[in-house]
Coordinates of C-alpha atoms in Angstrom, one line a residue:
M174 CA -6.3 27.6 -4.3
T175 CA -3.7 27.8 -7.0
D176 CA -2.8 24.9 -9.3
T177 CA 0.6 24.7 -8.1
A178 CA -0.8 24.1 -4.0
V179 CA -3.3 21.1 -5.9
I180 CA -0.5 19.5 -8.2
H181 CA 1.5 19.5 -4.8
L182 CA -1.7 17.9 -2.3
A183 CA -2.0 15.6 -5.4
M184 CA 1.6 14.5 -5.3
Q185 CA 1.5 14.1 -1.7
A186 CA -1.6 11.8 -1.3
M187 CA -0.1 9.7 -4.2
V188 CA 3.2 9.0 -2.5
V189 CA 1.6 8.3 1.2
A190 CA -0.9 5.7 -1.5
A191 CA 2.1 4.3 -3.0
K192 CA 3.6 4.1 1.0
L193 CA 0.7 2.3 2.2
C194 CA 0.3 -0.2 -0.9
A195 CA 3.6 -1.4 -0.4
P196 CA 3.8 -3.9 1.8
I197 CA 0.8 -5.5 0.9
L198 CA 1.9 -5.2 -3.1
L199 CA 5.2 -6.6 -2.5
T200 CA 4.5 -9.6 -0.3
S201 CA 2.0 -10.5 -2.7
L202 CA 4.4 -10.2 -5.5
L203 CA 7.1 -12.0 -3.7
V204 CA 5.1 -14.9 -2.4
G205 CA 3.3 -15.1 -6.0
F206 CA 7.2 -14.9 -7.6
G207 CA 7.9 -18.2 -5.6
I208 CA 4.8 -19.9 -6.1
S209 CA 5.3 -19.3 -10.0
L210 CA 8.7 -20.9 -9.9
F211 CA 7.9 -24.0 -7.5
Q212 CA 4.8 -24.8 -9.9
A213 CA 7.1 -24.5 -12.9
A214 CA 9.6 -26.5 -11.3
T215 CA 7.3 -29.4 -10.4
Q216 CA 4.6 -28.8 -13.2
I217 CA 1.8 -28.6 -10.5
Q218 CA -0.8 -26.3 -11.7
E219 CA -3.3 -26.0 -9.0
F220 CA -5.1 -22.8 -8.5
T221 CA -5.3 -22.9 -4.1
L222 CA -1.5 -23.3 -4.3
S223 CA -0.9 -20.0 -5.2
F224 CA -3.9 -18.5 -3.7
V225 CA -3.8 -19.6 -0.3
P226 CA -0.3 -19.1 0.3
K227 CA -0.9 -15.1 -1.1
I228 CA -3.8 -14.4 1.1
L229 CA -2.0 -15.7 4.2
A230 CA 1.1 -13.7 3.2
V231 CA -0.8 -10.6 2.5
G232 CA -2.7 -10.9 6.1
I233 CA 1.0 -11.5 7.8
A234 CA 1.8 -8.3 6.2
I235 CA -1.6 -6.5 7.3
V236 CA -0.6 -7.4 11.2
V237 CA 2.8 -6.5 10.6
S238 CA 2.5 -3.1 9.3
G239 CA -0.9 -2.0 10.1
H240 CA 0.4 0.2 12.9
W241 CA 2.6 2.0 10.6
M242 CA 0.0 2.2 7.8
L243 CA -2.5 3.6 10.5
I244 CA 0.1 6.3 11.6
T245 CA 1.1 7.3 8.2
L246 CA -2.1 7.8 7.3
V247 CA -3.1 9.7 10.5
D248 CA -0.2 12.0 10.0
F249 CA -1.1 13.0 6.5
T250 CA -4.7 13.5 7.6
H251 CA -3.8 15.7 10.7
Q252 CA -0.9 17.6 8.2
L253 CA -4.0 17.7 5.5
F254 CA -6.5 19.3 8.0
R255 CA -3.5 21.9 9.4
S256 CA -2.9 22.9 5.8
L257 CA -6.7 23.7 5.1
P258 CA -7.1 27.4 6.0
G259 CA -3.8 28.3 4.1
L260 CA -5.5 26.3 1.3
I261 CA -8.9 28.2 1.7
S262 CA -7.6 32.0 1.7
G263 CA -4.9 31.0 -0.8
G264 CA -1.9 31.7 0.9

């Protein structure tokens, strides 16, 4: 297994990880930003006001994008298993 193959494999894994995290992180970021604007405008500084909507939005994002996330992860795993003989032999 060459260093180029290891770097390529690590890069693919990081791209897949970024794709899988994106829906959850972006949803949390957008909801958090909206709640922060609301809190700044109304000067209501309640912890649950920012926590509960984020949890609900992230839960909805997981339900909506969970199927796509699972397919992406399974496809990457299948690709990895198919490439294992070539990686082990060094070809």
